[in-house]
Amino acid sequence: MKSIKSLLLIAVAALFFASCGTTSTVPITGRKHTLLVDDAQVLSLSKQQYSDVLKQSTLSKDAANTAMVKRVGQRLANAVEAYLKANGAESELKYYEWEFNLVKSTQVNAFCMPGGKIVVYEGILPVTQDEASLAIVLGHEIAHAVAKHSAEQMSKQIRQQYGTQILGSVVGQTLGTNAGSLASSLAQSGFSFANLKFSRDNETEADKMGLIFAAMAGYDPQKAIVFWQRMASSSSSAGKSDVFSDHPSDAKRIAALQAAMPEAMKYYKPSK
């Protein structure tokens, strides 16, 4: 009887995952992924979180740098929208409400919410040094939104949560409650470790897409190499393994960008 219940649980889970989700293709890379959350849900959360971040932050008072961030960001957004229109994805444009803000902070970072809500921290500007390098950073962040990496991560977590619960139930019915709890705990640990590589893969994909988006917008993609070399020289993690990190190592990042450079250069037409 226990084995029948176990098989039923597995069958129900398989049916659930087979019937749910929407398969879409990531622009530029052509990778396919199945999402269990829809764009409306993700965008609603994104707007609220972005609003909360801005309320808790201080916008930069540097007018020139603020204008630069907005100028470079909008130029990239225009290039991305033109690409989507030209490649049969015009319906995706309704999900973007571009916004670019420079925040007063020493953090060497930037981020993009789904839907194109971007924050750049002042601390990254001494590393970017010029507009082309800033375009590499913003292109990478925009790529996360275009590739729907947030929705993909959420979908993966949903699957893993169900998988963990099912495994715990199956093992618990077969070997007892304690064994079921242990199995669930081990599964969660395994998923957490596997998710680090999943996140690194997303970062690498965003690097390539961002490189090409920058080139489409008329920024020299070759600036990405010297930018990441500057980032590496200022990083305390330089030379360390990325196995336990959610980002690829600087060396791997630079190597992947160099490999993608010939493709990016095909899109590059210097602005006059």
Coordinates of C-alpha atoms in Angstrom, one line a residue:
M1 CA 0.0 0.0 0.0
K2 CA 2.8 2.4 0.8
S3 CA 4.5 1.8 -2.5
I4 CA 1.2 2.5 -4.3
K5 CA 0.9 5.8 -2.5
S6 CA 4.5 6.7 -3.4
L7 CA 3.8 6.0 -7.1
L8 CA 0.7 8.1 -6.9
L9 CA 2.6 11.0 -5.5
I10 CA 5.2 10.8 -8.2
A11 CA 2.6 10.5 -10.9
V12 CA 0.6 13.5 -9.7
A13 CA 3.9 15.5 -9.5
A14 CA 4.9 14.5 -13.0
L15 CA 1.4 15.4 -14.3
F16 CA 1.5 18.8 -12.5
F17 CA 4.9 19.8 -14.0
A18 CA 4.0 18.5 -17.5
S19 CA 0.8 20.5 -17.6
C20 CA 2.0 23.7 -16.0
G21 CA 4.2 26.5 -17.3
T22 CA 4.9 28.4 -20.4
T23 CA 7.9 27.6 -22.6
S24 CA 9.7 30.6 -24.1
T25 CA 12.9 31.3 -25.9
V26 CA 15.6 33.7 -24.5
P27 CA 16.5 36.4 -27.1
I28 CA 20.1 36.3 -28.5
T29 CA 21.1 32.9 -27.0
G30 CA 18.0 30.9 -28.2
R31 CA 17.9 29.0 -24.9
K32 CA 14.4 27.6 -24.0
H33 CA 13.0 27.6 -20.5
T34 CA 9.7 26.9 -18.9
L35 CA 8.3 29.4 -16.5
L36 CA 5.7 28.6 -13.9
V37 CA 5.0 32.3 -13.0
D38 CA 3.5 34.8 -15.5
D39 CA 4.8 38.2 -16.4
A40 CA 2.0 40.1 -14.7
Q41 CA 2.8 38.4 -11.3
V42 CA 6.5 39.1 -11.6
L43 CA 6.0 42.7 -12.7
S44 CA 3.6 43.5 -9.9
L45 CA 6.2 42.3 -7.4
S46 CA 9.0 44.1 -9.2
K47 CA 7.3 47.5 -9.1
Q48 CA 6.6 47.3 -5.4
Q49 CA 10.2 46.2 -4.6
Y50 CA 11.7 48.9 -6.8
S51 CA 9.5 51.5 -5.1
D52 CA 10.6 50.2 -1.7
V53 CA 14.3 50.4 -2.7
L54 CA 14.0 54.0 -3.9
K55 CA 12.2 55.0 -0.7
Q56 CA 15.0 53.5 1.4
S57 CA 17.7 55.1 -0.8
T58 CA 19.1 58.5 -1.5
L59 CA 19.2 59.5 -5.1
S60 CA 22.4 60.9 -6.3
K61 CA 22.8 64.7 -6.4
D62 CA 25.4 64.5 -9.2
A63 CA 23.4 65.9 -12.1
A64 CA 26.0 65.0 -14.7
N65 CA 26.3 61.4 -13.7
T66 CA 22.6 61.0 -13.2
A67 CA 22.0 62.3 -16.7
M68 CA 24.7 59.9 -18.1
V69 CA 23.0 56.9 -16.4
K70 CA 19.6 57.8 -17.9
R71 CA 21.1 58.6 -21.3
V72 CA 23.0 55.4 -21.6
G73 CA 20.2 53.3 -20.2
Q74 CA 17.6 54.7 -22.6
R75 CA 19.9 54.2 -25.5
L76 CA 20.2 50.6 -24.6
A77 CA 16.5 50.3 -24.0
N78 CA 15.8 51.7 -27.5
A79 CA 18.2 49.2 -29.0
V80 CA 16.6 46.3 -27.1
E81 CA 13.1 47.3 -28.2
A82 CA 14.2 47.6 -31.8
Y83 CA 15.8 44.2 -31.7
L84 CA 12.6 42.6 -30.2
K85 CA 10.4 44.3 -32.8
A86 CA 12.6 43.1 -35.6
N87 CA 12.6 39.5 -34.3
G88 CA 8.9 38.9 -33.9
A89 CA 8.8 39.7 -30.1
E90 CA 7.0 43.0 -30.2
S91 CA 4.3 41.6 -27.9
E92 CA 7.0 41.5 -25.1
L93 CA 7.4 45.3 -25.2
K94 CA 4.2 45.8 -23.0
Y95 CA 6.1 44.3 -20.1
Y96 CA 8.8 47.0 -20.0
E97 CA 8.6 50.3 -18.2
W98 CA 12.1 51.5 -18.3
E99 CA 13.5 53.5 -15.4
F100 CA 17.1 54.4 -14.6
N101 CA 18.1 55.9 -11.3
L102 CA 21.5 56.6 -9.8
V103 CA 21.7 56.1 -6.1
K104 CA 24.1 57.7 -3.6
S105 CA 26.2 54.7 -2.3
T106 CA 29.7 53.4 -2.3
Q107 CA 28.5 50.0 -3.4
V108 CA 30.2 48.8 -6.6
N109 CA 27.0 47.4 -8.0
A110 CA 23.9 47.9 -10.1
F111 CA 20.7 45.8 -10.5
C112 CA 17.7 45.5 -12.7
M113 CA 14.2 44.5 -11.7
P114 CA 11.9 42.6 -14.1
G115 CA 10.3 45.1 -16.5
G116 CA 13.4 47.3 -16.8
K117 CA 13.6 49.1 -13.4
I118 CA 17.3 49.8 -12.9
V119 CA 19.4 51.1 -10.0
V120 CA 23.0 52.1 -10.4
Y121 CA 25.1 52.8 -7.3
E122 CA 27.6 55.6 -7.5
G123 CA 30.4 53.3 -6.3
I124 CA 30.6 51.6 -9.7
L125 CA 31.2 54.8 -11.7
P126 CA 34.9 55.0 -10.7
V127 CA 35.3 51.5 -12.2
T128 CA 33.3 52.0 -15.3
Q129 CA 35.1 55.3 -16.0
D130 CA 33.4 56.0 -19.3
E131 CA 30.0 55.6 -21.0
A132 CA 30.9 52.5 -23.0
S133 CA 31.8 50.6 -19.9
L134 CA 28.7 51.8 -18.1
A135 CA 26.8 50.5 -21.1
I136 CA 28.4 47.1 -20.5
V137 CA 27.1 47.1 -16.9
L138 CA 23.6 48.3 -17.9
G139 CA 23.4 45.9 -20.8
H140 CA 24.1 43.1 -18.5
E141 CA 21.4 44.2 -16.0
I142 CA 18.9 44.7 -18.8
A143 CA 19.7 41.3 -20.1
H144 CA 18.5 39.7 -16.8
A145 CA 15.1 41.4 -17.4
V146 CA 14.9 40.4 -21.1
A147 CA 15.9 36.8 -20.4
K148 CA 13.3 36.7 -17.5
H149 CA 15.9 35.3 -15.1
S150 CA 13.9 36.3 -12.1
A151 CA 10.9 34.4 -13.3
E152 CA 13.1 31.4 -14.1
Q153 CA 14.7 31.4 -10.7
M154 CA 11.2 31.6 -9.1
S155 CA 10.0 28.7 -11.2
K156 CA 13.0 26.6 -10.3
Q157 CA 12.4 27.2 -6.6
I158 CA 8.7 26.2 -7.0
R159 CA 9.7 23.0 -8.7
Q160 CA 12.3 22.3 -6.0
Q161 CA 9.9 23.0 -3.2
Y162 CA 7.4 20.5 -4.6
G163 CA 10.1 18.0 -5.3
T164 CA 11.4 18.3 -1.7
Q165 CA 8.0 17.8 -0.3
I166 CA 7.2 14.8 -2.5
L167 CA 10.6 13.2 -1.7
G168 CA 10.0 13.7 2.0
S169 CA 6.5 12.2 1.7
V170 CA 7.7 9.2 -0.3
V171 CA 10.6 8.4 2.0
G172 CA 8.6 9.1 5.1
Q173 CA 5.9 6.6 4.1
T174 CA 8.5 4.0 3.2
L175 CA 11.1 4.4 5.9
G176 CA 9.5 6.5 8.6
T177 CA 9.1 10.2 9.5
N178 CA 12.7 10.8 10.6
A179 CA 14.0 9.4 7.3
G180 CA 11.6 11.5 5.4
S181 CA 12.7 14.7 7.2
L182 CA 16.3 13.8 6.6
A183 CA 15.7 13.2 2.9
S184 CA 14.0 16.6 2.6
S185 CA 16.9 18.3 4.3
L186 CA 19.4 16.6 2.1
A187 CA 17.4 17.5 -1.0
Q188 CA 17.2 21.2 0.0
S189 CA 21.0 21.2 0.5
G190 CA 21.6 19.6 -2.9
F191 CA 19.2 22.1 -4.5
S192 CA 21.0 25.0 -2.8
F193 CA 24.3 23.9 -4.2
A194 CA 22.9 23.2 -7.7
N195 CA 21.3 26.7 -7.7
L196 CA 24.7 28.3 -7.4
K197 CA 25.7 26.9 -10.8
F198 CA 22.2 27.8 -12.2
S199 CA 22.8 31.4 -11.1
R200 CA 26.3 31.4 -12.6
D201 CA 24.9 30.2 -15.9
N202 CA 22.3 33.1 -15.8
E203 CA 25.1 35.6 -15.1
T204 CA 27.2 34.2 -18.1
E205 CA 24.1 34.4 -20.3
A206 CA 23.4 38.0 -19.2
D207 CA 27.1 38.9 -19.9
K208 CA 26.8 37.7 -23.5
M209 CA 23.4 39.3 -24.1
G210 CA 24.5 42.6 -22.5
L211 CA 27.6 42.7 -24.6
I212 CA 25.5 42.4 -27.7
F213 CA 22.9 44.9 -26.5
A214 CA 25.7 47.4 -25.9
A215 CA 27.0 46.8 -29.4
M216 CA 23.5 47.3 -30.8
A217 CA 23.3 50.6 -29.0
G218 CA 26.6 51.8 -30.6
Y219 CA 28.9 51.2 -27.7
D220 CA 32.2 49.4 -28.3
P221 CA 31.8 45.9 -26.8
Q222 CA 35.5 45.5 -26.4
K223 CA 35.3 47.9 -23.5
A224 CA 33.9 44.9 -21.5
I225 CA 37.3 43.3 -21.2
V226 CA 39.1 46.2 -19.7
F227 CA 36.2 47.0 -17.5
W228 CA 36.1 43.5 -16.0
Q229 CA 39.9 43.5 -15.7
R230 CA 39.5 46.7 -13.5
M231 CA 36.8 44.9 -11.6
A232 CA 39.0 41.9 -11.1
S233 CA 41.9 44.0 -9.8
S234 CA 39.7 45.7 -7.2
S235 CA 38.0 42.4 -6.1
S236 CA 39.0 40.4 -3.0
S237 CA 37.8 37.2 -4.7
A238 CA 40.3 37.5 -7.6
G239 CA 41.7 34.1 -8.4
K240 CA 39.4 32.2 -6.2
S241 CA 37.2 29.2 -7.3
D242 CA 33.6 30.1 -8.1
V243 CA 32.2 26.7 -7.2
F244 CA 30.5 28.1 -4.0
S245 CA 29.6 31.4 -5.6
D246 CA 26.5 32.5 -7.5
H247 CA 28.7 34.5 -9.9
P248 CA 31.3 33.2 -12.2
S249 CA 34.9 34.0 -11.4
D250 CA 36.4 37.1 -13.0
A251 CA 38.8 35.0 -15.1
K252 CA 35.9 32.8 -16.4
R253 CA 33.8 35.9 -17.0
I254 CA 36.5 37.6 -19.1
A255 CA 37.2 34.4 -21.1
A256 CA 33.5 34.0 -21.9
L257 CA 33.2 37.6 -23.0
Q258 CA 36.3 37.2 -25.2
A259 CA 34.7 34.1 -26.8
A260 CA 31.4 36.1 -27.4
M261 CA 33.3 39.2 -28.8
P262 CA 33.3 38.1 -32.5
E263 CA 29.5 37.8 -32.4
A264 CA 29.1 41.1 -30.6
M265 CA 31.3 42.9 -33.1
K266 CA 28.9 42.0 -35.9
Y267 CA 26.3 44.2 -34.3
Y268 CA 28.6 47.1 -33.5
K269 CA 28.3 50.3 -35.6
P270 CA 30.0 53.2 -33.9
S271 CA 27.6 56.1 -33.3
K272 CA 28.5 59.3 -35.1

